[in-house]
Tab-separated table of N, CA and C in Angstrom:
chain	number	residue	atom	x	y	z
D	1	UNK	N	132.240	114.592	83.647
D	1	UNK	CA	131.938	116.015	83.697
D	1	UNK	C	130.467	116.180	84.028
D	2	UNK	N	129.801	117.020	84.951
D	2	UNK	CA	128.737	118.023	84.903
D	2	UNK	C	128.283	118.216	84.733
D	3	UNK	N	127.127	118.317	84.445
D	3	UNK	CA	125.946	119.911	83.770
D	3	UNK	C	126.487	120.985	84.615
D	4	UNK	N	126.218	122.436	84.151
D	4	UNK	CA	125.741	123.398	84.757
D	4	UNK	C	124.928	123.643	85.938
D	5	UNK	N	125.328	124.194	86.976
D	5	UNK	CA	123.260	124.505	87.266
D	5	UNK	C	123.829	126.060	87.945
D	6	UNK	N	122.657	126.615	88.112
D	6	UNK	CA	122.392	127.759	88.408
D	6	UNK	C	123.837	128.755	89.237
D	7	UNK	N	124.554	127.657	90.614
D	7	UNK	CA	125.050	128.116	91.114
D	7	UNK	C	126.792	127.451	90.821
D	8	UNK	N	126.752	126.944	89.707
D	8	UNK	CA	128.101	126.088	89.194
D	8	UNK	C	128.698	127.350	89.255
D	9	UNK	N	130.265	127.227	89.468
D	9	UNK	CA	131.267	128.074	89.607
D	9	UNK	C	132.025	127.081	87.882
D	10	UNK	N	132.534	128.057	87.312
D	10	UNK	CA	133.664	127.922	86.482
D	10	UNK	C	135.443	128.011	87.319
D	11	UNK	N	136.323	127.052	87.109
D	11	UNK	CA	137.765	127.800	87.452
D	11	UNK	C	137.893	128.708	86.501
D	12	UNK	N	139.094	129.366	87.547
D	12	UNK	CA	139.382	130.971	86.700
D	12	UNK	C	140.185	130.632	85.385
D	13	UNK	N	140.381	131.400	84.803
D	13	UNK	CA	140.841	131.133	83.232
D	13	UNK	C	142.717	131.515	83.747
D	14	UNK	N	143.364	130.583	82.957
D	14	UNK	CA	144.807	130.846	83.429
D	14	UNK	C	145.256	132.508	82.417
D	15	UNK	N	145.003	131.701	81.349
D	15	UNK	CA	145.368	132.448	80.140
D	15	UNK	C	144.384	133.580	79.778
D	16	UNK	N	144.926	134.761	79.808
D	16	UNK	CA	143.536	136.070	79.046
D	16	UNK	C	144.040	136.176	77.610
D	17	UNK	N	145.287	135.882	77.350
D	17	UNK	CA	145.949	136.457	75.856
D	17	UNK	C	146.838	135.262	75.288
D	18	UNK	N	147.298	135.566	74.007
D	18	UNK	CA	148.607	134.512	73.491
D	18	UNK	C	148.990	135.162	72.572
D	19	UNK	N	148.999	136.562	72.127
D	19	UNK	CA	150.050	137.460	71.284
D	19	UNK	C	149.067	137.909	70.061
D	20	UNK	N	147.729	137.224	69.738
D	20	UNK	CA	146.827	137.218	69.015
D	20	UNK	C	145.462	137.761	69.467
D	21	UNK	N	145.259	136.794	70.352
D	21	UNK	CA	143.541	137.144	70.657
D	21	UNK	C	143.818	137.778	72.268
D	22	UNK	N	143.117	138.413	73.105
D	22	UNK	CA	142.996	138.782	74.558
D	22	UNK	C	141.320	138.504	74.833
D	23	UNK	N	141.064	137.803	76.217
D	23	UNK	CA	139.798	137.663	76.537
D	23	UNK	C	139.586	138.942	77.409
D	24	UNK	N	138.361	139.544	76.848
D	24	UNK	CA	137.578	140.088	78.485
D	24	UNK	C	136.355	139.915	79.001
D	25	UNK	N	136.130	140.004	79.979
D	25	UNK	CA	134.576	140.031	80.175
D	25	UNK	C	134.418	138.896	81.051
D	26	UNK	N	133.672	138.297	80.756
D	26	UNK	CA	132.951	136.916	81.411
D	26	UNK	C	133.635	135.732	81.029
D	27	UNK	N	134.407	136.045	79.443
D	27	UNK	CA	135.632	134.853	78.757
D	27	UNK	C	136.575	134.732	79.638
D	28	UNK	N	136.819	135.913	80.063
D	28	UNK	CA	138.406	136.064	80.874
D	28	UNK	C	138.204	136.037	82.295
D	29	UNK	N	137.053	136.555	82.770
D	29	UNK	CA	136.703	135.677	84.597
D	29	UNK	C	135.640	135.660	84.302
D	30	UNK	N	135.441	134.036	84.459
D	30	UNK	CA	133.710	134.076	84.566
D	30	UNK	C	133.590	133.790	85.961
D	31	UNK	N	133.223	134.755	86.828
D	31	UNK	CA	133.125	134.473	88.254
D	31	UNK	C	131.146	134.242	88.625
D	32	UNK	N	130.445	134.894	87.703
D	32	UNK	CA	129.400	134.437	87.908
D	32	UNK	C	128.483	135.300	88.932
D	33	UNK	N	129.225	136.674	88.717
D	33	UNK	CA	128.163	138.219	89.564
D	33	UNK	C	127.848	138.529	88.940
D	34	UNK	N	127.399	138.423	88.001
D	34	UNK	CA	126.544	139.323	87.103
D	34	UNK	C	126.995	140.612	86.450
D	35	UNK	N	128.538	140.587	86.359
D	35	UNK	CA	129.009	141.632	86.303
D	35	UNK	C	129.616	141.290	84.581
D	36	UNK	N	129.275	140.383	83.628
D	36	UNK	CA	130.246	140.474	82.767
D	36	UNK	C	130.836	141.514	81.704
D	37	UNK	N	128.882	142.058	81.599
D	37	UNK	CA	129.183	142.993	80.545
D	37	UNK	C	129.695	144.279	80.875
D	38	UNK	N	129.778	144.510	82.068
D	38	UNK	CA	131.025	145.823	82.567
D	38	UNK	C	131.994	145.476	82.942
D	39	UNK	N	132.105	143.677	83.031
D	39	UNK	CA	133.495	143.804	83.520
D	39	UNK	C	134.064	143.887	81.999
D	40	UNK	N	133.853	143.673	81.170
D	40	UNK	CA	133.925	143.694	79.410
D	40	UNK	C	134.443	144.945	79.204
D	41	UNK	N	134.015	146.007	79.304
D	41	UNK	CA	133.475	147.431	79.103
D	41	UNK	C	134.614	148.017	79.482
D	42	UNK	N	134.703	147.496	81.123
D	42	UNK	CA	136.255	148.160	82.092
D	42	UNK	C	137.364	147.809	81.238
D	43	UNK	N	137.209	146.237	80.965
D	43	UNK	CA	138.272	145.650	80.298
D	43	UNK	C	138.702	146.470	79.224
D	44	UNK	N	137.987	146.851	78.195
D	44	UNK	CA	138.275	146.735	77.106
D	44	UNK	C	138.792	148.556	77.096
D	45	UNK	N	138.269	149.020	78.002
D	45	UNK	CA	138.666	150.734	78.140
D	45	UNK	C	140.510	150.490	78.600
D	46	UNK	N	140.336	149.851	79.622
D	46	UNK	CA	141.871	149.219	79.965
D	46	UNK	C	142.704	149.176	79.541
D	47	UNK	N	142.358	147.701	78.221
D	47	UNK	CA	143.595	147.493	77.485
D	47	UNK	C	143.927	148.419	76.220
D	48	UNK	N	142.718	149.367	75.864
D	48	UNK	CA	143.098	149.794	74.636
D	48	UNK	C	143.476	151.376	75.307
D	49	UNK	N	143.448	151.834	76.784
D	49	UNK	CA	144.828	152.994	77.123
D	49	UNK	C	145.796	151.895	76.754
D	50	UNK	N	146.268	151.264	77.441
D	50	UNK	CA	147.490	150.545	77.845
D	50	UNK	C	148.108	150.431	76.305
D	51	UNK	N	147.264	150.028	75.380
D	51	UNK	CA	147.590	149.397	74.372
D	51	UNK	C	148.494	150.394	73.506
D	52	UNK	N	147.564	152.274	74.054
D	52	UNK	CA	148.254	152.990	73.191
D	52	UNK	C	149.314	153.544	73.866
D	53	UNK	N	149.402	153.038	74.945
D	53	UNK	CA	150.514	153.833	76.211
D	53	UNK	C	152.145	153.427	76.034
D	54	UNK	N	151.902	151.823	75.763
D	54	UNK	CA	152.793	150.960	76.011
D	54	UNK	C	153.613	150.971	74.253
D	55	UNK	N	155.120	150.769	74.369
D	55	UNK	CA	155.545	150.443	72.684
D	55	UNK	C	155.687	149.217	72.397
D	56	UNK	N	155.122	148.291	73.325
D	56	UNK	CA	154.838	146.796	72.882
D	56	UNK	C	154.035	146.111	73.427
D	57	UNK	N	152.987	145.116	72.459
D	57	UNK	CA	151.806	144.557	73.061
D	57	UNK	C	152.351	143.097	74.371
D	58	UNK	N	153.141	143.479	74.271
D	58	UNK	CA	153.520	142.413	75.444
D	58	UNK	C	153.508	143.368	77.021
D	59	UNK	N	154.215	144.168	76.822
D	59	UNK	CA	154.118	145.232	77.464
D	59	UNK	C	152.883	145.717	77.970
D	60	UNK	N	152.169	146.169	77.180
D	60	UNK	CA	150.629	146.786	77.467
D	60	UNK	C	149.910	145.374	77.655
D	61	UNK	N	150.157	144.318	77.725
D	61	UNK	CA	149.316	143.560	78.427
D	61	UNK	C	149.672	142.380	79.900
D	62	UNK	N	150.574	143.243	79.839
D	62	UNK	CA	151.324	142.868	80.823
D	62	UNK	C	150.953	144.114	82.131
D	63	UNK	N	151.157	144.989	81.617
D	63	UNK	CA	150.220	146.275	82.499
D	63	UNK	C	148.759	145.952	82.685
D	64	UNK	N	147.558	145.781	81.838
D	64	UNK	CA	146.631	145.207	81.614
D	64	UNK	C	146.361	144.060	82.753
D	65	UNK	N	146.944	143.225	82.731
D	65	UNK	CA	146.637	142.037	83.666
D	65	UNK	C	146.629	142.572	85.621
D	66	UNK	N	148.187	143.328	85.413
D	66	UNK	CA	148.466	143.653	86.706
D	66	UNK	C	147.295	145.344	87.065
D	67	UNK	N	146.897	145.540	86.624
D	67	UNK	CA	145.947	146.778	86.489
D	67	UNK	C	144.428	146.428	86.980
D	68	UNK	N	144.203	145.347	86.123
D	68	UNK	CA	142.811	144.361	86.193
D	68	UNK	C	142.611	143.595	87.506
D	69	UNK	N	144.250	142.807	88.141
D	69	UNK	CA	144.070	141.909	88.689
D	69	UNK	C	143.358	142.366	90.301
D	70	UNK	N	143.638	143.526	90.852
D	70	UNK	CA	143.243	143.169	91.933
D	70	UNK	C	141.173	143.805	91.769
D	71	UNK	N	140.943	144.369	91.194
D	71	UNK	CA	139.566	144.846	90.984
D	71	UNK	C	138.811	143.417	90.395
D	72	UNK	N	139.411	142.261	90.134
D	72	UNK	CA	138.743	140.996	89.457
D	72	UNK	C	138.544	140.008	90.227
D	73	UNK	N	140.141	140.483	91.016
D	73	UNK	CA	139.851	139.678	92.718
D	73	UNK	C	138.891	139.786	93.567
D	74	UNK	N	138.683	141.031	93.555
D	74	UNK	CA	137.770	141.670	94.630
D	74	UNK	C	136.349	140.941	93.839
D	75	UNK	N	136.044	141.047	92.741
D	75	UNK	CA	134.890	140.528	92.033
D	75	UNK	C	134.736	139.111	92.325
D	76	UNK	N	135.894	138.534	92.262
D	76	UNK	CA	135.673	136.803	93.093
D	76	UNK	C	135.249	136.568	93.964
D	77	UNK	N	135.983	137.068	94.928
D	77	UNK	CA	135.256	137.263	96.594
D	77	UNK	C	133.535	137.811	96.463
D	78	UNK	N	133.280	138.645	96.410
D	78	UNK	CA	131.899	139.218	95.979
D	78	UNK	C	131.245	137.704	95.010
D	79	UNK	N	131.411	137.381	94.190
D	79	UNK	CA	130.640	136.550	93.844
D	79	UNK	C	130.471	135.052	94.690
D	80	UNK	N	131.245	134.810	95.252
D	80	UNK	CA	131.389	133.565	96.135
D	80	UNK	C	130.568	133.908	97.079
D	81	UNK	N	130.707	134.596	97.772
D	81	UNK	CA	129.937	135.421	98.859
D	81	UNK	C	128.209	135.595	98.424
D	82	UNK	N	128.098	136.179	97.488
D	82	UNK	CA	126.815	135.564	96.709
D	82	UNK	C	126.058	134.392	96.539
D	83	UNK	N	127.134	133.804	96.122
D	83	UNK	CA	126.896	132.138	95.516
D	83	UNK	C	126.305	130.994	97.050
D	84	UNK	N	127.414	131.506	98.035
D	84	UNK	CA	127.083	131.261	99.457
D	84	UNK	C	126.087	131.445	100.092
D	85	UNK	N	125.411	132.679	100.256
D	85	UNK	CA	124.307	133.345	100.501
D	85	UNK	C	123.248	132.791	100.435
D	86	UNK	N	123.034	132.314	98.775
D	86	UNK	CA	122.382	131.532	98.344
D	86	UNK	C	121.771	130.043	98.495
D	87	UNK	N	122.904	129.518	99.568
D	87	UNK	CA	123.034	128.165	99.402
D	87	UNK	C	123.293	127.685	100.922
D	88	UNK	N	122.790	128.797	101.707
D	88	UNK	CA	122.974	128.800	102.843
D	88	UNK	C	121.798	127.434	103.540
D	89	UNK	N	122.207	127.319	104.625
D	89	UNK	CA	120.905	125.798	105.197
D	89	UNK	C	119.922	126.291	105.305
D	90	UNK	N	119.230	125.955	106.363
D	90	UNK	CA	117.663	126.390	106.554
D	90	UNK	C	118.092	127.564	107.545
D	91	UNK	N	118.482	127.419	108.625
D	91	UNK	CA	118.876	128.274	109.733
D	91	UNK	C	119.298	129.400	109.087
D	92	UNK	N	120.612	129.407	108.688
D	92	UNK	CA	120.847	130.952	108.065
D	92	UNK	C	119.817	131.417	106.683
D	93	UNK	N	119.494	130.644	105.930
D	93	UNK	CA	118.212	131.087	105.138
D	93	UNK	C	117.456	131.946	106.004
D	94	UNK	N	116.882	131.334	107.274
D	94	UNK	CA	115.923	131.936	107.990
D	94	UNK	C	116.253	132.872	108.882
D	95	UNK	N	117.621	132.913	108.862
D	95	UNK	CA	118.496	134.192	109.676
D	95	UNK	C	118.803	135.090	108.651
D	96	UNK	N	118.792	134.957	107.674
D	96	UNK	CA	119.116	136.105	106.663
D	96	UNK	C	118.352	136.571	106.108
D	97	UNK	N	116.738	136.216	106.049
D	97	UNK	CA	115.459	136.502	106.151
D	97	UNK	C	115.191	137.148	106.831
D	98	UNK	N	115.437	137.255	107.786
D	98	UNK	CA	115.080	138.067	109.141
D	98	UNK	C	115.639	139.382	109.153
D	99	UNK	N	116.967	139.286	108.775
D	99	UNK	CA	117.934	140.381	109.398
D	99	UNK	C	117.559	141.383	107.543
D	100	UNK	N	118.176	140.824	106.550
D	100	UNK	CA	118.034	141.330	105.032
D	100	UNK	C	117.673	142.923	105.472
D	101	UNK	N	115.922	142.237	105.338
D	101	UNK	CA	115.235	143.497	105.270
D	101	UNK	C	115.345	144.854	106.338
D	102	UNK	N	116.380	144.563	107.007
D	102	UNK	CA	116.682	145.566	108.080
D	102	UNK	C	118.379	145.959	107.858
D	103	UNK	N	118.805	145.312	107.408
D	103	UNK	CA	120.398	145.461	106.784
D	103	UNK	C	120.111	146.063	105.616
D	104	UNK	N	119.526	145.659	104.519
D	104	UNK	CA	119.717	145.511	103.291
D	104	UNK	C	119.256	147.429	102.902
D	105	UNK	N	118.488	147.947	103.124
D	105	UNK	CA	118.533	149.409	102.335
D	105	UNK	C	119.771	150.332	103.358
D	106	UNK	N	120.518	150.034	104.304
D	106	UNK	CA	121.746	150.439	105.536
D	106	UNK	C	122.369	150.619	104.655
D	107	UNK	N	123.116	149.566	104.461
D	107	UNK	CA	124.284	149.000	103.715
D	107	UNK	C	124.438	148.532	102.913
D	108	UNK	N	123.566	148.638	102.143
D	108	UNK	CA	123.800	147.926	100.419
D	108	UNK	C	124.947	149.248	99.269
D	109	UNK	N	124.092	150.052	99.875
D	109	UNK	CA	125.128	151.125	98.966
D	109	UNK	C	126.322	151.180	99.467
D	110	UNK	N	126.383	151.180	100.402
D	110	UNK	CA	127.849	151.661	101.096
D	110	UNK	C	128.905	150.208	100.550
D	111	UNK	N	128.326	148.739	101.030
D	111	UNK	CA	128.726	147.862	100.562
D	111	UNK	C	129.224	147.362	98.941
D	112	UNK	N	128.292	148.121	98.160
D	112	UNK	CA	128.517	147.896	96.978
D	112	UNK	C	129.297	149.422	95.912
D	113	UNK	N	129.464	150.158	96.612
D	113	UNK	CA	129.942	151.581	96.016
D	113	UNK	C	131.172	150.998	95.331
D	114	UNK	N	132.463	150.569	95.890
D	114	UNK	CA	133.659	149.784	95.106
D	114	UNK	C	133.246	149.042	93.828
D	115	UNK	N	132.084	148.819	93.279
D	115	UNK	CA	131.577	147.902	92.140
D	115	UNK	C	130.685	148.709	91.312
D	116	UNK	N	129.586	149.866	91.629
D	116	UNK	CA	128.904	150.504	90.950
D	116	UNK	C	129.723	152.085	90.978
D	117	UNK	N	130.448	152.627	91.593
D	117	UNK	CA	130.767	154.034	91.554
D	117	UNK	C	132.357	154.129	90.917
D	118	UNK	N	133.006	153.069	90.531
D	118	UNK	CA	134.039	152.789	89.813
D	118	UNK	C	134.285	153.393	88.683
D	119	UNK	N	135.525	153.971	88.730
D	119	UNK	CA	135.636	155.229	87.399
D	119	UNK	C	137.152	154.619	87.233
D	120	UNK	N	136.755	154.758	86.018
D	120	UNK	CA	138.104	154.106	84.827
D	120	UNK	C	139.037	155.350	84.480
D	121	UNK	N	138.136	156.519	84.528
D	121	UNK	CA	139.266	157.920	84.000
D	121	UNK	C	138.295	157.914	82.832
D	122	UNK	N	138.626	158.768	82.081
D	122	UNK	CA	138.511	159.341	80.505
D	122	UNK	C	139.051	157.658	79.956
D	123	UNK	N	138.065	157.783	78.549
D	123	UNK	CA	138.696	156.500	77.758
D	123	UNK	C	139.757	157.155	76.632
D	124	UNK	N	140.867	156.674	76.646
D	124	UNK	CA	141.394	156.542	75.101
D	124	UNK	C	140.936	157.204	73.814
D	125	UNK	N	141.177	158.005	73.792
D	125	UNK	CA	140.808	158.564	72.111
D	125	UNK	C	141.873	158.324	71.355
D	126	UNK	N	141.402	158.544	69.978
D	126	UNK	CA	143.189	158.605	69.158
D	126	UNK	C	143.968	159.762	69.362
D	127	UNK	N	143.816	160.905	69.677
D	127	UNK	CA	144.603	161.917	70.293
D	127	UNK	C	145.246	161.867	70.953
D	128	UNK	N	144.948	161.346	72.543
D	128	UNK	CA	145.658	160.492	73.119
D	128	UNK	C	146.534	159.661	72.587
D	129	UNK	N	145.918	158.717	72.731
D	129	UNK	CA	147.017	157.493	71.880
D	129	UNK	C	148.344	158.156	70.372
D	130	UNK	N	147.872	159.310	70.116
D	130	UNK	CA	149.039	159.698	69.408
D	130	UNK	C	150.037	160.454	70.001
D	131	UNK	N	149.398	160.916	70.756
D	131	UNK	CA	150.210	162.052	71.893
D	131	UNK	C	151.113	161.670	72.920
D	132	UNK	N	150.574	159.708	73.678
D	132	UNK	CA	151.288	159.212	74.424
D	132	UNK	C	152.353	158.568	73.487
D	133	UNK	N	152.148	158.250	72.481
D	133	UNK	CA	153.202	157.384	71.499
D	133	UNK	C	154.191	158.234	71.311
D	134	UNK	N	153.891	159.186	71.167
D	134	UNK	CA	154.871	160.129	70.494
D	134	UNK	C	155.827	160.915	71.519
């Protein structure tokens, strides 16, 4: 095995749950964008609608996964793409040097809006959650 270093990738986690505990965040994809503690945040707004939506926790996390999965995907790609960037040779180092600062205030927002302008809805209150149960 390894050390760490800066640009080590983790594999993805098979398992998020086992009827007891559920991972989110950076436990449950550590993809390595810098995104854990909102991907945490999303997560956890997620499973606890679902949780009060659904009349069984198998159920609501079974929604949960398929709900999560393609917005976590998209977070993979984005971080690889990063990780790449990074680790590029000399040539594209020095081609992406060049171009950056003439790309980079264009299209950074537009590029990154799917990751920072992301709305979950209203979270879960217990009102809710009594109102959908019922």
């Amino acid at each position: 095995m390894h050390g760490g270093t800066l640009l080590h990738t983790l594999p993805l986690v098979r398992g998020h749950h086992d009827g007891r505990i559920v991972l989110i965040g950076d436990a449950a994809h550590p993809v390595g964008a810098g995104q854990g503690a909102s991907m945490a945040l999303e997560d956890a707004v997620v499973l606890a609608r679902e949780l009060g939506r659904r009349t069984t926790t198998s159920n609501a996390l079974a929604v949960y996964d398929r709900l999560r999965g393609d917005r976590l995907g998209k977070m993979v790609k984005a971080a690889i793409a990063n990780r790449d960037a990074k680790t590029a040779g000399p040539v594209a180092a020095r081609l992406r040097d060049l171009i950056m600062p003439i790309v980079f205030p264009r299209m950074y927002e537009r590029a990154t809006g799917w990751l920072y302008d992301y709305d979950l809805g209203a979270p879960p209150t217990a009102a809710s959650a009594t109102a959908d149960a019922g």
